[in-house]
Amino acid sequence: MISTLLVANRGEIARRVIRGARTLGIRTVAIYSEPDTDAPHVAEADRAVALRGSTATETYLDVDQVLAAARATSADAVHPGYGFLSENAAFARACADAGLTWVGPDPASIEAMGVKHTAKALAREAGVPTLPDVLLETDDPDDWARAAEGVGFPLLVKASAGGGGSGMREVRAAAELVDAVRSARAEAARSFGDDTVFLERLLDAPRHIEVQVVGDAHGHVVHLGERECSIQRRHQKVVEEAPSPVVSPELRERMGATAVALAEKLGYVGVGTVEFLVDDVGDFLTSDVSMDPRLTDPGYYFLEMNTRLQVEHPVTEEVYGVDLVALQLAVADGEPLPFTQDDVRARGHAVEVRLYAEDPAQDDRPSPGTLHRYRHTSSGDDQTLRWEDALGATGEISAFYDPMIAKVIAHAPTRAAAARRLAAGLAQAEIHGPPTNRDLLVAVLRDADFLAGATRTDFLDRHPHLRTPAPATPPVVHLAAAVACTSAARREHDPRAHLAPPGWRTLRGAPRPTVHWAGPDGEVAVRTTIRPDAIALDVDGVEHTLGLRDLTVTGVRLTHDGVEYRCRVAQHQGPTGVTAYVDDTEGHGAWRELPRLPAPDAAAGGAGPVSEVPGTVVEVLVREGEHVVAGQKLVVLEAMKMEHPALAATDGVVETVHVAVGQYVEAHATLITLGVPG
């Protein structure tokens, strides 16, 4: 039996596995990189081992260091979580060779499903419907063009190895094909060490639906229904739910049986997920497998099989009342499944969202930095949310890894109730630091189309307004709260403040000083008068008067247009000064008082592009002396699983290239110096 489990991962999944193992009395070991020294998963494990390095390649992907940690702590089993080494067959074999129990499927199953084009061939043999595809086996663009004609447009160029949206490019016309193939190959080589790609027919706006399967070493395989994961950005999921609003009981039975058949063909042991694209439009049915022609059920097509625990596994746990981590550990110990397919019963509906440190208004740009405060309500009561947190009450969102802060899950008797509960809990959380996608998630959960079940993969493209939703609280309310509490903080630290009321001036009628504040929509000029019962603001020449009660350093009650708002205010020191973060029960905002004489922008003097985020240089596309034009791509950085191109702002000549491929650069570092064309 497993006695000591090494968790070969980080963040929220490491914490989840540690909690699951603890309930079974299993001792746990955490591993951690240098940036993760103070991460919660390190403190929560019984033992922890430091890894040398910072990047994923140097640490969590270093098989020798991971195995050394297992030896040092006398671990007898390894749980890989998801990502990193979780679908690495060589690592699974290395664990077995070291005498460690691998909490996952047999390496042969990982290999069979790990290469997408061979996985599709196995799926076809098992009777699973598939989309047209072809492997690109040469470097000849003419061969690529002929292959594309056979597959048909639109199509996807897809990396055969790996996942998570890396090495994937959409192609809608023949003219786009060559650049897409070359770009996908380069990214696949960097991400997975394998530049093999294939072409696959692209369904416009399908649903992404997956079936959870579990198999034991005694030949039993069951499925635990489906999850819908259609709301995505950059081919990565952000909202998941179970069950799907479009899957009928009949379709669920057919998809489940198909997924089980594939698992049985593999002799699959462990927890896994068979992913499908579901076309509920009904106008594209292409498969070498006979499909039911009834229009009441859509067509479905094999996408891939993930031979690991999924990020979105909690929605299945909530709906089916199972503990998938406990099941993984039991199956790895050789125990039979404790239930049959007939025992599987769904109850209610669950929705999960992925809370990321990223800016939806800036093309989902990752936003690493310090999380000053992270608070939410959570308890064992079934009326509250399930928070799977990567960080603690404070923490650092590192540029070296995925920018996920948490997964948040709601379970309720109905889909609408789960969405309503989840939106309210997200809106009320205190999240102080870099931009997040919280407002986007709340807006999605409250959107009429989402609530109606219209959740295909183009949902965010069709609802761009959800990326910048209207604020739930008038911005002037939060500005007034920031101004009032900042003033209260100054008075608290000024020994002379008690001698005069707030806003008192020596000369009656003296002009109010103008202070500039940076807020959610940019900079505003503010003049303020604070009285015991009111605060008057002149914001860019527009007068506002709000009722004021219970003013303290940390909060205030304000009345605006007859509505009272109870605002909580926290002031945090950052690299650009003190920011006042304001929260109420429905909204939040951040306001920073700008200095009278601002320091010069360090990047302003740069004569070329600077890095928007810290990251690793993966391409340098120009040389010194080369003429470039405005908008031309000069350098490509990779950070937080995303490429970030640096573009020329104007026409010019490359005077100096400051970076090289493989170099790590901090945010705002100058990458290229451009001169004026001669």
XYZ file of C-alpha atoms in Angstrom:
678
model
C 0.000 0.000 0.000
C 1.073 3.576 -0.646
C 2.509 5.115 2.511
C 4.441 8.196 1.279
C 3.322 10.098 -1.817
C 5.526 12.573 -3.656
C 3.404 15.194 -5.443
C 5.304 16.132 -8.589
C 3.524 19.423 -9.176
C 2.757 22.862 -7.758
C -0.114 25.274 -7.192
C -3.732 24.328 -6.653
C -3.421 20.754 -7.984
C -0.553 19.995 -5.595
C -2.679 21.289 -2.710
C -5.646 19.206 -3.914
C -3.616 15.997 -4.058
C -2.066 16.678 -0.645
C -5.532 17.144 0.887
C -6.809 13.981 -0.755
C -3.860 11.909 0.419
C -4.164 13.251 3.964
C -7.771 12.031 4.228
C -6.458 8.519 3.496
C -3.642 8.755 6.042
C -0.926 8.923 3.383
C 2.202 10.933 4.155
C 2.967 13.591 1.496
C 6.085 15.172 0.014
C 6.114 18.468 -1.906
C 8.743 19.666 -4.333
C 9.282 23.320 -5.118
C 11.286 25.669 -7.314
C 13.061 28.783 -6.075
C 10.103 31.091 -6.917
C 7.791 28.701 -5.018
C 9.766 28.670 -1.776
C 6.884 30.210 0.193
C 4.037 28.615 -1.786
C 1.172 27.074 0.238
C 1.656 23.555 -1.112
C 5.134 23.506 0.412
C 3.840 24.262 3.912
C 0.905 21.863 3.636
C 2.920 18.746 2.822
C 4.540 16.628 5.550
C 7.938 17.001 3.900
C 9.291 19.272 1.154
C 12.332 19.196 -1.106
C 13.780 22.219 -2.901
C 14.624 21.971 -6.591
C 17.460 23.933 -8.143
C 16.290 26.554 -10.616
C 13.299 28.721 -11.477
C 11.833 27.742 -14.829
C 9.642 24.688 -15.367
C 12.375 23.029 -17.436
C 14.942 23.524 -14.666
C 12.655 22.232 -11.900
C 9.301 20.475 -12.231
C 10.286 18.933 -15.589
C 13.691 17.757 -14.360
C 13.172 14.002 -13.934
C 16.479 13.466 -12.136
C 15.682 16.098 -9.489
C 12.156 14.754 -8.963
C 13.377 11.182 -8.513
C 16.142 12.355 -6.190
C 13.495 14.037 -4.035
C 11.562 10.754 -3.886
C 14.666 8.885 -2.755
C 15.579 11.510 -0.163
C 12.143 11.260 1.487
C 11.623 7.485 1.121
C 8.548 8.090 -1.012
C 7.009 4.952 -2.460
C 4.612 6.599 -4.938
C 4.415 9.627 -7.256
C 1.319 11.600 -8.216
C 2.034 13.888 -11.206
C -1.111 16.037 -11.049
C -1.693 17.544 -14.477
C 0.658 19.375 -16.807
C 4.423 19.074 -16.333
C 5.298 15.336 -16.317
C 1.766 13.952 -15.964
C 1.600 12.587 -19.522
C 5.281 11.763 -19.911
C 5.604 8.041 -20.522
C 9.377 8.096 -19.994
C 8.877 9.611 -16.535
C 6.237 6.993 -15.679
C 8.698 4.265 -16.659
C 11.493 5.915 -14.688
C 9.263 5.903 -11.602
C 8.518 2.210 -12.070
C 12.206 1.445 -12.595
C 12.934 3.279 -9.321
C 10.438 1.065 -7.480
C 7.824 3.833 -7.179
C 4.094 3.364 -7.670
C 2.957 5.587 -10.540
C -0.440 7.139 -9.830
C -1.606 7.109 -13.402
C -2.110 4.812 -16.391
C 0.421 2.407 -17.822
C 3.173 4.134 -19.863
C 1.966 2.302 -22.960
C -1.457 3.958 -22.644
C 0.195 7.350 -22.191
C 2.271 6.814 -25.337
C -0.690 5.574 -27.356
C -2.778 8.642 -26.557
C 0.092 11.131 -26.297
C 0.627 11.418 -30.043
C -2.576 12.879 -31.414
C -2.509 11.508 -34.944
C -1.844 7.942 -33.743
C -4.447 8.389 -30.994
C -7.008 9.210 -33.669
C -6.122 6.027 -35.542
C -6.688 3.966 -32.382
C -9.947 5.792 -31.774
C -11.175 4.888 -35.240
C -10.283 1.240 -34.579
C -12.391 1.414 -31.405
C -15.374 2.758 -33.337
C -15.021 6.375 -32.270
C -16.117 9.018 -34.837
C -13.284 11.276 -36.045
C -12.776 14.354 -38.215
C -10.716 14.284 -41.454
C -6.994 14.734 -40.807
C -3.566 14.168 -42.332
C -0.049 14.058 -40.905
C 2.522 16.431 -42.452
C 5.563 14.243 -43.077
C 7.677 16.522 -45.273
C 9.063 20.064 -45.301
C 7.611 20.802 -48.738
C 4.917 23.528 -48.731
C 3.451 21.991 -51.903
C 2.820 18.764 -50.001
C 1.180 20.796 -47.230
C -1.101 22.483 -49.749
C -2.203 19.144 -51.254
C -2.860 17.763 -47.774
C -4.905 20.824 -46.889
C -7.041 20.422 -50.003
C -7.832 16.866 -48.925
C -8.793 17.910 -45.402
C -10.706 21.023 -46.479
C -10.884 24.546 -45.082
C -11.205 25.808 -42.458
C -8.658 23.619 -40.700
C -6.366 23.495 -37.691
C -2.632 22.918 -37.697
C -2.076 20.913 -34.510
C 0.995 19.709 -32.677
C 0.892 15.946 -32.461
C 2.450 15.976 -28.996
C 1.415 17.936 -25.917
C -1.732 19.960 -25.363
C -3.073 23.076 -23.654
C -3.499 24.929 -26.953
C 0.245 25.079 -27.694
C 1.353 24.349 -31.241
C -2.111 25.033 -32.658
C -2.997 27.455 -35.448
C -6.282 28.148 -37.227
C -6.186 28.364 -41.040
C -9.148 29.635 -43.055
C -7.519 30.109 -46.460
C -4.681 28.480 -48.399
C -2.598 31.665 -48.251
C -2.358 31.344 -44.449
C -1.139 27.739 -44.438
C 2.665 28.031 -44.720
C 3.081 30.599 -41.954
C 0.710 28.640 -39.709
C 2.585 25.361 -40.187
C 5.976 26.927 -39.553
C 4.756 28.812 -36.478
C 3.000 25.751 -35.023
C 6.072 23.588 -35.620
C 8.351 26.086 -33.877
C 6.061 26.361 -30.868
C 5.593 22.584 -30.676
C 9.351 22.055 -30.710
C 9.831 24.547 -27.880
C 6.925 23.257 -25.800
C 7.142 19.501 -26.340
C 10.500 18.774 -27.957
C 8.655 17.429 -31.014
C 7.764 19.565 -34.052
C 5.414 17.012 -35.643
C 2.126 18.590 -36.717
C -0.958 17.430 -38.578
C -3.918 19.081 -40.264
C -7.446 18.514 -39.021
C -10.765 19.800 -40.341
C -12.001 22.686 -38.202
C -15.583 22.737 -37.039
C -16.929 26.249 -36.773
C -18.344 26.819 -33.296
C -18.665 23.253 -32.003
C -19.006 22.361 -28.354
C -16.068 20.929 -26.434
C -17.455 18.035 -24.408
C -15.449 15.413 -22.565
C -16.283 12.155 -20.832
C -14.632 11.120 -17.564
C -13.532 7.470 -17.475
C -12.029 5.384 -14.686
C -10.513 1.927 -15.101
C -9.015 -0.530 -12.627
C -6.442 -3.315 -12.944
C -9.225 -5.928 -12.902
C -10.655 -5.005 -16.297
C -13.496 -2.764 -15.107
C -14.068 0.608 -16.816
C -16.887 3.048 -16.076
C -17.677 6.574 -17.176
C -18.828 9.427 -14.944
C -20.851 11.426 -17.416
C -19.698 14.434 -19.353
C -18.361 17.930 -18.797
C -18.832 20.820 -21.192
C -15.752 23.026 -21.562
C -16.664 25.108 -24.600
C -15.996 28.616 -23.256
C -12.316 29.078 -24.032
C -9.666 31.617 -24.916
C -6.528 30.670 -26.889
C -7.916 27.102 -27.067
C -7.749 26.887 -23.264
C -10.810 26.415 -21.087
C -12.032 29.080 -18.669
C -15.554 27.842 -17.787
C -16.501 24.183 -17.322
C -19.705 22.513 -16.218
C -21.399 19.181 -15.666
C -23.653 18.022 -17.104
C -23.675 19.719 -20.511
C -26.832 21.712 -21.299
C -26.976 20.131 -24.771
C -26.382 16.441 -24.058
C -29.523 14.331 -23.893
C -29.678 11.097 -21.863
C -29.477 9.128 -25.120
C -26.405 11.005 -26.351
C -24.786 10.709 -22.923
C -25.198 6.945 -23.083
C -23.721 6.759 -26.598
C -20.757 9.048 -25.857
C -20.095 7.284 -22.571
C -20.138 3.870 -24.234
C -17.755 5.148 -26.927
C -15.333 6.501 -24.334
C -15.454 3.254 -22.355
C -14.811 1.244 -25.544
C -11.655 3.263 -26.240
C -10.445 2.835 -22.645
C -11.108 -0.902 -22.791
C -9.184 -1.190 -26.065
C -6.218 0.459 -24.331
C -6.550 -1.685 -21.204
C -6.711 1.623 -19.403
C -6.029 1.721 -15.656
C -6.586 4.996 -13.813
C -8.499 8.228 -14.307
C -8.681 9.670 -17.815
C -10.778 11.867 -20.082
C -11.932 11.273 -23.635
C -12.532 14.631 -25.313
C -14.962 15.233 -28.163
C -16.019 18.061 -30.428
C -19.807 18.068 -30.599
C -21.505 19.662 -33.587
C -25.046 20.514 -32.543
C -25.649 22.593 -35.668
C -26.240 19.436 -37.670
C -24.739 20.580 -40.977
C -21.417 18.717 -40.910
C -21.437 14.964 -40.299
C -18.221 13.386 -41.540
C -17.113 10.078 -40.085
C -16.177 6.598 -41.175
C -18.472 5.388 -38.400
C -22.219 5.137 -38.988
C -23.938 7.969 -37.130
C -27.476 8.169 -35.897
C -29.139 10.563 -38.401
C -31.712 11.932 -35.947
C -31.546 15.702 -35.706
C -32.326 15.546 -31.985
C -28.792 14.355 -31.287
C -25.724 16.180 -32.644
C -22.686 14.579 -34.204
C -19.605 14.069 -32.040
C -15.980 13.514 -32.994
C -12.905 12.347 -31.122
C -10.503 15.137 -30.200
C -7.983 13.495 -27.855
C -7.634 11.498 -24.681
C -5.976 13.008 -21.618
C -4.316 10.262 -19.607
C -4.378 12.160 -16.320
C -6.564 14.083 -13.932
C -8.153 17.136 -15.587
C -8.119 20.703 -14.271
C -11.923 20.635 -14.289
C -12.327 17.359 -12.378
C -14.120 19.046 -9.419
C -17.375 19.495 -11.359
C -17.563 15.740 -11.883
C -16.797 15.159 -8.207
C -19.589 17.516 -7.163
C -22.234 16.074 -9.495
C -21.413 12.387 -9.020
C -20.318 12.445 -5.380
C -16.908 10.879 -6.008
C -13.349 11.741 -4.973
C -11.275 11.287 -8.112
C -7.945 11.700 -6.318
C -8.918 8.991 -3.825
C -9.976 6.795 -6.757
C -6.617 7.349 -8.437
C -4.759 6.299 -5.302
C -6.979 3.252 -4.748
C -6.605 2.064 -8.341
C -2.829 2.608 -8.194
C -2.828 0.391 -5.094
C -4.525 -2.358 -7.085
C -7.985 -2.032 -5.581
C -11.074 -2.683 -7.736
C -13.497 0.122 -8.506
C -15.985 0.469 -5.635
C -18.969 0.908 -7.992
C -20.333 -0.227 -11.353
C -21.832 1.779 -14.197
C -25.324 1.124 -12.831
C -24.329 2.811 -9.564
C -23.395 6.086 -11.270
C -26.059 8.726 -10.630
C -25.888 12.467 -11.255
C -27.201 14.997 -8.758
C -27.712 18.649 -9.618
C -25.372 20.814 -11.632
C -21.824 22.125 -11.104
C -19.985 25.003 -12.766
C -16.273 25.789 -12.480
C -14.349 28.888 -13.555
C -10.613 29.410 -13.786
C -9.518 32.629 -12.120
C -6.408 33.900 -13.911
C -4.028 36.814 -13.422
C -4.561 38.117 -16.922
C -6.170 41.121 -18.593
C -9.136 40.240 -20.856
C -9.177 43.807 -22.204
C -5.596 43.315 -23.458
C -6.069 40.069 -25.379
C -5.831 38.041 -22.136
C -2.283 39.201 -21.542
C -0.819 37.435 -18.467
C -0.158 39.801 -15.566
C 2.443 38.488 -13.135
C 3.048 40.382 -9.924
C 2.283 40.567 -6.227
C -1.126 39.537 -4.973
C -1.441 41.846 -1.963
C -4.696 40.416 -0.644
C -6.773 37.405 -1.591
C -9.865 36.781 0.534
C -13.090 34.919 -0.087
C -15.765 33.198 1.966
C -15.623 29.427 2.024
C -16.796 26.736 4.406
C -18.099 23.192 4.454
C -21.677 24.395 4.037
C -23.162 23.160 0.769
C -24.512 26.660 0.140
C -21.012 28.075 -0.374
C -18.398 27.718 -3.063
C -15.495 25.342 -3.420
C -12.278 27.305 -3.874
C -9.227 25.440 -5.164
C -6.555 28.076 -4.500
C -3.036 28.129 -5.900
C -2.002 30.911 -3.507
C -2.637 31.910 0.073
C -3.942 35.195 1.472
C -1.033 36.891 -0.305
C 1.492 35.633 -2.801
C 3.496 36.167 -5.947
C 2.124 35.308 -9.372
C 5.279 34.148 -11.079
C 6.063 34.784 -14.715
C 7.602 31.305 -14.909
C 4.333 29.368 -14.718
C 0.663 29.358 -15.625
C -1.054 32.480 -14.166
C -3.930 30.610 -12.501
C -4.912 31.981 -9.085
C -7.699 29.519 -8.353
C -10.472 27.320 -9.640
C -13.861 28.178 -8.159
C -16.724 25.689 -8.224
C -20.422 25.972 -7.405
C -22.820 23.048 -7.028
C -26.580 23.521 -6.877
C -29.805 21.695 -7.751
C -30.047 23.565 -11.069
C -27.674 25.085 -13.607
C -29.086 28.582 -13.118
C -28.690 28.368 -9.342
C -25.080 27.177 -9.647
C -24.218 30.027 -12.041
C -25.907 32.611 -9.808
C -24.117 31.355 -6.697
C -20.747 31.281 -8.434
C -21.116 34.799 -9.873
C -22.044 36.245 -6.478
C -19.114 34.599 -4.708
C -16.625 35.813 -7.309
C -17.998 39.354 -7.207
C -17.630 39.531 -3.424
C -14.055 38.239 -3.227
C -11.210 40.634 -2.411
C -8.466 40.278 -5.026
C -5.864 43.029 -4.770
C -2.977 43.067 -7.197
C -2.502 42.485 -10.935
C -5.464 42.501 -13.338
C -7.547 39.321 -13.351
C -10.324 37.833 -15.482
C -12.758 37.943 -12.536
C -15.082 40.545 -14.137
C -15.178 38.553 -17.371
C -16.137 35.388 -15.492
C -18.904 37.121 -13.548
C -20.241 38.679 -16.748
C -20.256 35.290 -18.512
C -22.110 33.598 -15.655
C -24.796 36.307 -15.689
C -25.111 36.541 -19.477
C -28.486 35.598 -20.949
C -26.932 33.459 -23.716
C -24.845 31.538 -21.205
C -27.880 30.927 -19.035
C -29.762 29.723 -22.113
C -27.013 27.145 -22.779
C -25.627 28.767 -25.965
C -22.053 27.908 -24.997
C -20.100 26.965 -28.096
C -16.384 27.524 -28.570
C -16.921 30.916 -30.217
C -18.809 32.238 -27.185
C -16.229 34.877 -26.217
C -15.751 35.948 -29.840
C -19.485 36.492 -30.137
C -19.664 38.340 -26.817
C -16.686 40.747 -26.868
C -18.507 43.155 -24.556
C -18.101 40.658 -21.717
C -14.361 41.356 -21.688
C -14.972 44.909 -20.455
C -18.315 44.739 -18.638
C -19.922 47.834 -17.178
C -18.919 48.249 -13.513
C -21.444 46.994 -10.968
C -20.815 50.073 -8.798
C -20.525 53.622 -10.197
C -16.784 54.366 -10.456
C -17.231 57.714 -8.672
C -18.358 55.803 -5.555
C -15.122 53.840 -5.408
C -13.087 56.942 -6.216
C -14.800 58.768 -3.340
C -14.089 55.830 -1.029
C -10.407 55.803 -2.074
C -10.067 59.574 -1.572
C -11.885 59.590 1.779
C -10.026 56.643 3.284
C -6.663 57.877 2.002
C -7.406 61.202 3.703
C -8.402 59.369 6.887
C -5.137 57.429 6.816
C -3.126 60.633 6.540
C -5.038 62.182 9.424
C -4.447 59.109 11.562
C -0.698 59.500 11.153
C -0.671 63.297 11.560
C -0.524 64.401 15.254
C -2.112 67.763 14.344
C -5.087 66.286 12.472
C -7.452 66.288 15.469
C -7.246 70.101 15.617
C -9.391 70.540 12.478
C -12.202 68.676 10.727
C -11.554 66.845 7.412
C -11.179 69.200 4.472
C -10.579 72.293 6.666
C -8.519 75.040 5.026
C -6.787 78.043 6.619
C -8.327 80.547 4.182
C -12.047 80.278 3.527
C -12.621 80.210 -0.215
C -9.076 79.076 -0.990
C -9.061 76.878 -4.106
C -9.077 73.154 -3.555
C -5.844 71.542 -4.741
C -6.058 69.321 -7.827
C -4.847 65.753 -7.364
C -4.550 63.262 -10.214
C -5.736 59.705 -9.650
C -5.192 56.694 -11.903
C -8.198 54.382 -12.029
C -9.780 51.605 -14.110
C -10.399 53.898 -17.101
C -7.274 56.032 -16.919
C -6.238 59.231 -15.190
C -8.638 61.841 -13.769
C -8.103 65.238 -12.115
C -9.871 65.481 -8.751
C -10.596 68.329 -6.342
C -12.078 67.300 -3.011
C -13.955 68.706 -0.043
C -14.665 66.361 2.870
C -17.252 67.269 5.506
C -18.426 65.129 8.422
C -21.521 64.007 6.490
C -20.546 64.405 2.832
C -17.726 64.326 0.319
C -17.732 66.615 -2.721
C -15.631 65.671 -5.745
C -14.892 67.673 -8.852
C -13.805 64.981 -11.343
C -12.493 66.458 -14.587
C -14.816 69.424 -14.082
C -17.924 67.423 -13.150
C -19.234 67.902 -9.598
C -20.387 64.954 -7.473
C -21.626 65.090 -3.886
C -22.017 61.839 -1.939
C -23.328 61.256 1.545
C -20.666 60.042 3.958
C -20.933 57.967 7.149
C -18.689 55.787 9.303
C -15.417 56.908 7.695
C -12.331 54.991 8.850
C -9.006 54.102 7.321
C -10.412 50.756 6.124
C -13.947 51.591 5.067
C -16.790 54.057 4.565
C -20.534 54.170 3.891
C -21.363 56.358 0.900
C -24.710 57.387 -0.563
C -24.909 58.131 -4.279
C -28.187 58.889 -6.094
C -30.124 57.606 -3.091
C -28.314 54.248 -2.908
C -25.973 53.378 -0.047
C -22.714 51.522 -0.688
C -20.656 49.955 2.083
C -17.081 50.099 0.825
C -14.055 48.279 2.214
C -10.731 49.944 1.437
C -7.214 48.506 1.669
C -4.099 50.477 0.802
C -1.098 48.594 -0.544
C 2.344 49.908 -1.367
C 3.524 48.968 -4.849
C 6.403 49.900 -7.141
C 4.437 52.884 -8.487
C 3.094 54.133 -5.149
C 0.179 53.376 -2.856
C -2.952 51.925 -4.436
C -6.322 52.022 -2.671
C -8.304 48.871 -3.470
C -12.048 49.299 -2.940
C -14.563 46.471 -2.586
C -18.293 46.337 -1.912
C -20.702 43.427 -2.156
C -21.072 43.779 -5.926
C -18.099 45.667 -7.288
C -14.439 46.529 -6.858
C -11.899 49.006 -8.124
C -8.352 50.227 -7.665
C -7.280 53.880 -7.492
C -3.747 55.227 -7.227
C -2.945 58.805 -6.240
C -0.325 60.121 -8.646
C 2.635 62.122 -7.355
C 2.784 65.843 -8.114
C 6.130 65.336 -9.879
C 6.075 61.833 -11.400
C 9.332 60.005 -11.966
C 10.341 59.624 -15.585
C 9.248 56.390 -17.201
C 12.253 54.133 -17.443
C 11.006 52.768 -20.739
C 10.144 56.113 -22.251
C 13.647 56.783 -23.462
C 13.857 53.503 -25.328
C 13.991 53.932 -29.099
C 12.375 50.574 -29.708
C 9.979 48.009 -28.242
C 10.226 46.900 -24.631
C 9.052 43.654 -23.043
C 5.487 43.989 -21.790
C 5.917 41.057 -19.398
C 8.923 39.168 -18.039
C 9.685 36.185 -20.223
C 12.109 34.182 -22.340
C 13.151 35.291 -25.822
C 12.153 32.584 -28.301
C 12.691 34.455 -31.591
C 14.769 37.430 -32.757
C 13.543 38.257 -36.239
C 15.795 41.182 -37.220
C 19.495 42.023 -37.408
C 21.414 45.228 -36.813
C 21.324 47.502 -39.854
C 18.023 46.077 -41.097
C 15.234 48.460 -42.166
C 11.876 47.755 -40.509
C 8.377 49.191 -40.878
C 5.766 50.110 -38.289
C 3.935 47.035 -37.029
C 6.684 44.607 -38.053
C 7.344 41.779 -35.615
C 10.861 42.133 -34.206
C 11.137 39.812 -31.194
C 8.909 37.113 -29.700
C 8.843 36.403 -25.969
C 7.266 33.422 -24.264
C 5.763 33.867 -20.797
C 3.089 32.018 -18.857
C 2.358 29.593 -21.720
C 1.773 32.402 -24.233
C 3.762 34.091 -26.993
C 4.172 37.877 -26.841
C 5.393 39.568 -30.050
C 7.229 42.906 -29.794
C 6.402 45.152 -32.748
C 8.078 48.198 -34.255
C 6.134 51.352 -33.375
C 7.499 53.294 -36.361
C 9.591 52.803 -39.472
C 13.304 52.715 -38.655
C 16.673 51.012 -38.795
C 17.777 48.444 -36.234
C 20.711 50.019 -34.399
C 21.117 47.520 -31.541
C 19.648 44.105 -30.723
C 19.798 43.825 -26.939
C 18.592 40.223 -26.537
C 19.272 36.728 -27.815
C 17.178 33.571 -28.118
C 16.946 31.792 -24.782
C 17.602 34.930 -22.740
C 15.258 35.766 -19.857
C 14.256 39.435 -19.674
C 12.391 41.417 -17.045
C 9.288 43.470 -17.795
C 9.944 46.825 -19.510
C 13.418 45.799 -20.676
C 14.444 47.387 -23.985
C 14.663 44.679 -26.650
C 15.638 46.600 -29.785
C 16.971 50.116 -30.376
C 15.688 51.683 -33.575
C 17.206 54.657 -35.350
C 15.814 57.037 -37.933
C 16.222 55.774 -41.523
C 19.026 57.567 -43.325
